[in-house]
Amino acid sequence: TQFDGERNIKEIEYLKSVKHPNVVKYMDSGEWLKDNQRFAYLVLDFISGETLEERLKREHTLKAYEVKQIVAGVLNGLKYLHNREQPLVHNDINHQNIMLDLSGNKPIPKIIDFGYARFFHNSTKVYYREGLNPYYLAPECFNNIFSPQSDLYSFGALIYHLLTGLPPWFKDLSDYQKDRVKLEEVLLEARQKPLKIPSLTNSSVPNPERNQLLSVAQKALQADVDIRFNSADEMLQALNGEVEIEVKSKQSNSPSPKEGSENQKNRKGL
């Protein structure tokens, strides 16, 4: 699944073709021989900074204005990837794969790690979810269906994680690491319950920016793709307060992953 029809490594070919300030920059690639085996190498532009995972380990949660600055950059990167002539779906948006470039006056978020990226028109047979962070996976991804909206679901999980310190519908899955099927069952069962929106520690202090971010996350995290944001551009407008955020149905009433995957198949057919 990591090779295209000409036996080129997909991740390298994707990175050669993308250029955006919020996406990691390709520098060089090639092959070398060792012990009669061929190895590939990939060189990316050095980023002087840290991942969001490292930032969260240190601070646990981020302030709303920081989150908005970070996720706006990430969303601009996703908009670029999704609006290409051949839409590119990252498929692995999470706190580990966003780096903050701290070399300038302001942190610049950059999307990294394109090992699971695929063109939207690719067959679902090339989708491989082993090793992906299950907390960030859209429901349809458990049925090997992916689309730009799957990235937006993961993006909603990222917002929630940055604001609350935990992924949405967090469950301790340490007992199921050797049983991927059971792990996914436990996680999907947890998602049948309404998403918890934690209140501020000091509820007497209004924080409209935080509430707006959580509303964006809540809509992005709907299991039904028809209720989610249609595009990164629409999500960016909601993030900037340019469009009203409306969630038409409760999360607990959302369809099963199988139903969600059928909707994705219909959209792909179009």
Coordinates of C-alpha atoms in Angstrom, one line a residue:
T1 CA 0.0 0.0 0.0
Q2 CA 3.0 2.3 0.4
F3 CA 3.9 2.2 -3.3
D4 CA 2.3 3.7 -6.4
G5 CA 1.9 1.9 -9.8
E6 CA 5.5 2.8 -10.7
R7 CA 6.9 1.4 -7.4
N8 CA 7.6 4.9 -6.1
I9 CA 7.0 5.5 -2.4
K10 CA 3.8 7.4 -2.1
E11 CA 4.8 9.5 0.9
I12 CA 7.9 10.8 -1.0
E13 CA 5.9 11.5 -4.2
Y14 CA 3.2 13.4 -2.2
L15 CA 5.7 15.5 -0.4
K16 CA 7.5 16.4 -3.6
S17 CA 4.3 17.8 -5.0
V18 CA 3.1 19.9 -2.0
K19 CA 4.2 23.4 -1.0
H20 CA 2.5 25.4 1.7
P21 CA 3.7 27.3 4.8
N22 CA 1.7 25.0 7.1
V23 CA 3.0 21.7 5.5
V24 CA 6.4 20.2 6.1
K25 CA 8.8 21.0 3.3
Y26 CA 10.4 18.3 1.1
M27 CA 14.2 18.7 0.5
D28 CA 15.6 15.6 -1.0
S29 CA 15.2 11.8 -1.4
G30 CA 16.9 8.8 -2.9
E31 CA 18.2 5.3 -2.4
W32 CA 21.3 3.5 -1.1
L33 CA 22.4 -0.1 -1.0
K34 CA 23.5 -2.0 2.1
D35 CA 24.0 -5.7 2.4
N36 CA 22.4 -6.2 -1.0
Q37 CA 19.3 -4.5 0.1
R38 CA 17.8 -1.2 -1.2
F39 CA 16.8 1.5 1.3
A40 CA 15.0 4.7 0.7
Y41 CA 15.7 8.0 2.4
L42 CA 13.7 11.2 2.7
V43 CA 15.1 14.5 3.8
L44 CA 12.7 17.2 5.1
D45 CA 13.4 20.8 6.0
F46 CA 14.5 21.1 9.6
I47 CA 11.8 22.5 12.0
S48 CA 13.2 24.2 15.1
G49 CA 10.4 23.6 17.5
E50 CA 8.2 20.9 19.1
T51 CA 5.2 18.7 18.4
L52 CA 1.8 19.5 19.9
E53 CA 2.2 16.2 21.8
E54 CA 5.3 17.6 23.5
R55 CA 3.6 20.9 24.3
L56 CA 0.6 19.1 25.8
K57 CA 2.9 16.9 28.0
R58 CA 4.3 20.1 29.4
E59 CA 1.2 22.2 29.8
H60 CA -1.7 19.7 29.7
T61 CA -4.1 22.1 28.0
L62 CA -3.7 25.3 25.9
K63 CA -5.5 28.6 26.2
A64 CA -8.2 29.3 23.7
Y65 CA -6.4 32.1 21.9
E66 CA -3.4 29.8 21.4
V67 CA -5.5 27.0 20.2
K68 CA -7.2 29.2 17.7
Q69 CA -3.9 30.5 16.2
I70 CA -2.6 26.9 15.9
V71 CA -5.6 25.2 14.5
A72 CA -6.2 28.0 12.0
G73 CA -2.8 27.3 10.5
V74 CA -3.4 23.6 10.4
L75 CA -6.8 24.1 8.8
N76 CA -5.2 26.3 6.1
G77 CA -2.8 23.4 5.4
L78 CA -5.7 21.0 5.1
K79 CA -7.6 23.3 2.9
Y80 CA -4.6 23.4 0.5
L81 CA -4.3 19.6 0.5
H82 CA -8.0 19.0 0.0
N83 CA -8.4 21.6 -2.8
R84 CA -5.6 20.3 -5.0
E85 CA -6.5 18.9 -8.5
Q86 CA -6.2 15.5 -6.9
P87 CA -7.4 16.0 -3.3
L88 CA -4.9 14.6 -0.8
V89 CA -6.3 13.2 2.4
H90 CA -3.7 13.2 5.2
N91 CA -5.5 10.4 7.2
D92 CA -3.3 10.9 10.3
I93 CA -4.1 14.3 11.8
N94 CA -3.3 14.2 15.5
H95 CA -1.3 16.0 18.2
Q96 CA 1.8 14.0 17.2
N97 CA 1.8 15.1 13.6
I98 CA 1.6 18.8 14.1
M99 CA 4.9 20.6 14.7
L100 CA 5.2 24.2 15.9
D101 CA 8.0 26.0 14.2
L102 CA 9.3 28.3 16.9
S103 CA 12.1 29.9 14.9
G104 CA 10.2 33.2 14.4
N105 CA 8.3 35.6 16.4
K106 CA 5.1 33.6 16.3
P107 CA 4.7 29.8 16.3
I108 CA 3.9 28.4 12.8
P109 CA 2.0 25.0 12.9
K110 CA 3.2 22.5 10.2
I111 CA 1.5 19.3 9.2
I112 CA 4.0 16.4 9.2
D113 CA 4.2 12.6 8.6
F114 CA 2.4 11.7 5.3
G115 CA 2.9 8.0 5.7
Y116 CA -0.8 7.3 5.6
A117 CA -1.8 10.0 3.1
R118 CA -3.8 9.0 0.1
F119 CA -5.4 10.6 -2.9
F120 CA -9.2 10.8 -2.4
H121 CA -9.8 8.9 -5.6
N122 CA -7.7 5.9 -4.5
S123 CA -9.4 2.6 -3.8
T124 CA -10.2 1.9 -0.2
K125 CA -8.0 -1.2 -0.6
V126 CA -4.9 1.1 -0.2
Y127 CA -6.2 2.4 3.2
Y128 CA -4.3 0.9 6.1
R129 CA -5.3 1.9 9.7
E130 CA -2.9 -0.3 11.7
G131 CA -0.8 2.1 13.8
L132 CA -3.2 5.1 13.6
N133 CA -4.4 6.8 16.7
P134 CA -7.9 5.4 17.3
Y135 CA -9.1 8.4 19.3
Y136 CA -8.7 10.6 16.2
L137 CA -10.2 8.2 13.6
A138 CA -13.5 9.1 12.0
P139 CA -16.2 6.4 12.3
E140 CA -16.0 5.5 8.6
C141 CA -12.3 4.9 8.9
F142 CA -13.0 1.8 10.9
N143 CA -14.6 0.5 7.7
N144 CA -11.6 1.5 5.6
I145 CA -13.5 4.5 4.1
F146 CA -11.7 7.8 4.0
S147 CA -12.3 11.3 2.6
P148 CA -11.4 14.9 3.3
Q149 CA -14.2 14.9 5.9
S150 CA -12.3 12.2 7.7
D151 CA -9.5 14.6 8.1
L152 CA -11.9 17.3 9.4
Y153 CA -13.2 14.8 12.0
S154 CA -9.6 14.3 13.2
F155 CA -9.1 18.0 13.2
G156 CA -12.2 18.4 15.5
A157 CA -10.6 15.8 17.9
L158 CA -7.4 17.8 17.8
I159 CA -9.3 21.0 18.9
Y160 CA -11.0 19.1 21.7
H161 CA -7.7 17.5 22.9
L162 CA -5.8 20.8 23.0
L163 CA -8.6 22.5 25.0
T164 CA -9.4 19.7 27.5
G165 CA -6.1 17.7 27.7
L166 CA -7.8 14.5 26.6
P167 CA -9.1 13.2 23.2
P168 CA -12.9 13.1 22.8
W169 CA -14.6 10.0 24.4
F170 CA -11.4 9.1 26.1
K171 CA -11.2 5.5 27.5
D172 CA -8.2 3.7 29.0
L173 CA -7.4 1.3 26.2
S174 CA -4.2 -0.1 27.7
D175 CA -5.8 -3.5 28.4
Y176 CA -6.7 -3.9 24.7
Q177 CA -3.4 -3.1 23.0
K178 CA -2.9 -6.7 21.8
D179 CA -6.5 -7.0 20.6
R180 CA -7.2 -4.3 18.0
V181 CA -10.7 -5.6 17.3
K182 CA -11.8 -5.4 21.0
L183 CA -10.0 -2.0 21.3
E184 CA -12.1 -0.6 18.5
E185 CA -15.3 -2.1 19.9
V186 CA -14.7 -0.4 23.3
L187 CA -14.0 2.9 21.6
L188 CA -17.0 2.9 19.3
E189 CA -19.2 1.9 22.2
A190 CA -18.0 4.9 24.1
R191 CA -18.9 7.1 21.2
Q192 CA -22.5 6.2 21.4
K193 CA -22.8 8.5 24.4
P194 CA -23.1 12.3 24.0
L195 CA -19.8 14.1 23.8
K196 CA -18.8 15.7 27.1
I197 CA -18.2 19.4 26.9
P198 CA -16.2 20.3 30.1
S199 CA -16.9 23.6 31.7
L200 CA -14.4 26.2 32.7
T201 CA -12.7 25.9 36.0
N202 CA -14.0 29.3 36.9
S203 CA -17.5 29.4 35.2
S204 CA -18.1 33.0 36.2
V205 CA -15.6 34.1 33.7
P206 CA -17.0 34.1 30.1
N207 CA -14.8 32.7 27.4
P208 CA -16.6 33.0 24.1
E209 CA -13.5 32.0 22.1
R210 CA -13.2 28.7 23.9
N211 CA -16.9 28.0 23.5
Q212 CA -16.8 28.7 19.8
L213 CA -13.8 26.4 19.4
L214 CA -15.7 23.6 21.3
S215 CA -18.8 24.2 19.1
V216 CA -16.6 23.8 16.0
A217 CA -15.2 20.6 17.5
Q218 CA -18.6 19.2 18.4
K219 CA -19.9 19.7 14.8
A220 CA -16.8 18.2 13.3
L221 CA -17.0 15.1 15.6
Q222 CA -20.5 14.1 14.4
A223 CA -20.6 10.5 13.2
D224 CA -23.0 11.4 10.4
V225 CA -21.0 13.0 7.6
D226 CA -24.0 15.0 6.5
I227 CA -24.0 16.8 9.8
R228 CA -20.3 17.6 9.8
F229 CA -18.6 20.4 8.0
N230 CA -18.6 20.0 4.2
S231 CA -15.1 21.3 3.7
A232 CA -12.0 22.8 5.3
D233 CA -13.1 26.2 3.9
E234 CA -16.5 26.0 5.7
M235 CA -14.8 24.9 8.9
L236 CA -12.3 27.8 8.6
Q237 CA -15.2 30.2 8.2
A238 CA -16.9 28.8 11.3
L239 CA -13.6 29.1 13.2
N240 CA -13.4 32.7 12.3
G241 CA -17.1 33.3 13.3
E242 CA -18.1 34.0 9.7
V243 CA -20.8 31.4 9.6
E244 CA -23.2 30.1 12.3
I245 CA -22.4 26.7 13.8
E246 CA -25.5 24.5 13.9
V247 CA -25.5 20.8 15.0
K248 CA -28.8 19.3 13.8
S249 CA -28.9 16.2 15.9
K250 CA -27.4 14.8 19.0
Q251 CA -24.2 12.7 18.9
S252 CA -25.9 9.9 20.7
N253 CA -28.5 9.6 17.9
S254 CA -25.9 9.5 15.2
P255 CA -25.7 6.5 12.8
S256 CA -23.4 3.5 13.3
P257 CA -20.0 3.5 11.6
K258 CA -21.4 1.1 9.0
E259 CA -24.1 3.5 8.1
G260 CA -21.6 6.4 8.0
S261 CA -19.4 4.4 5.7
E262 CA -22.4 3.9 3.3
N263 CA -22.8 7.7 3.1
Q264 CA -19.1 8.0 2.3
K265 CA -19.4 5.4 -0.4
N266 CA -22.3 7.3 -2.0
R267 CA -20.3 10.6 -1.9
K268 CA -17.3 8.8 -3.5
G269 CA -19.6 7.4 -6.2
L270 CA -20.6 11.0 -7.0

